[in-house]
Amino acid sequence: MYESGENYLETIYRLHQSKGFVRSIDVARKLNVSKPSVSRAMGILRQEGFINFAEGGEIVLTETGEQKAADIYSRHVLLTDFLIRVAGVSAEVAEHNACRIEHIIDEDVVQGIRRFMEQ
């Protein structure tokens, strides 16, 4: 999956956790992108089996989508915490960089960081 797809999934996941429901306009506002961009991305995510649409246009993660989004968010939280605690950067800087790193980091590196952080 491409970085943009992961960003959309993570955003849907986080919005659903905070609001209880997600619409395309919510995603557009959160990511500061156009409604047509969201529409295109939602079509791709639906085609790949990550989301469905409920009555009224609500975006719903499938079981596969929920698992993928939770994994992406988990990496984001781990990396943010790691950068704050180990690199000593501000929460804002850590958040920004974690968002970039989470899409390219290998799973074995994530597991290594997780083990390090648990000690």
mmCIF file of C-alpha atoms in Angstrom, residues 1 6 10 13 17 23 32 41 54 60 64 74 92 102-104 118:
data_model
loop_
_atom_site.group_PDB
_atom_site.id
_atom_site.type_symbol
_atom_site.label_atom_id
_atom_site.label_comp_id
_atom_site.label_asym_id
_atom_site.label_seq_id
_atom_site.Cartn_x
_atom_site.Cartn_y
_atom_site.Cartn_z
ATOM 1 C CA MET A 1 0.000 0.000 0.000
ATOM 2 C CA GLU A 6 -1.948 4.520 4.684
ATOM 3 C CA GLU A 10 -5.006 6.087 9.638
ATOM 4 C CA TYR A 13 -9.305 5.156 12.043
ATOM 5 C CA GLN A 17 -12.153 6.728 17.415
ATOM 6 C CA ARG A 23 -17.617 11.039 6.335
ATOM 7 C CA ASN A 32 -6.466 19.385 4.119
ATOM 8 C CA ALA A 41 -8.826 7.572 -2.495
ATOM 9 C CA ALA A 54 -22.868 2.764 5.066
ATOM 10 C CA VAL A 60 -16.712 2.155 7.643
ATOM 11 C CA THR A 64 -9.010 -5.933 7.120
ATOM 12 C CA SER A 74 0.374 1.759 16.463
ATOM 13 C CA GLU A 92 5.241 18.443 17.444
ATOM 14 C CA GLU A 102 5.853 5.082 9.703
ATOM 15 C CA HIS A 103 5.314 4.431 6.004
ATOM 16 C CA ILE A 104 8.829 3.325 5.111
ATOM 17 C CA GLU A 118 9.502 -1.788 26.641
#
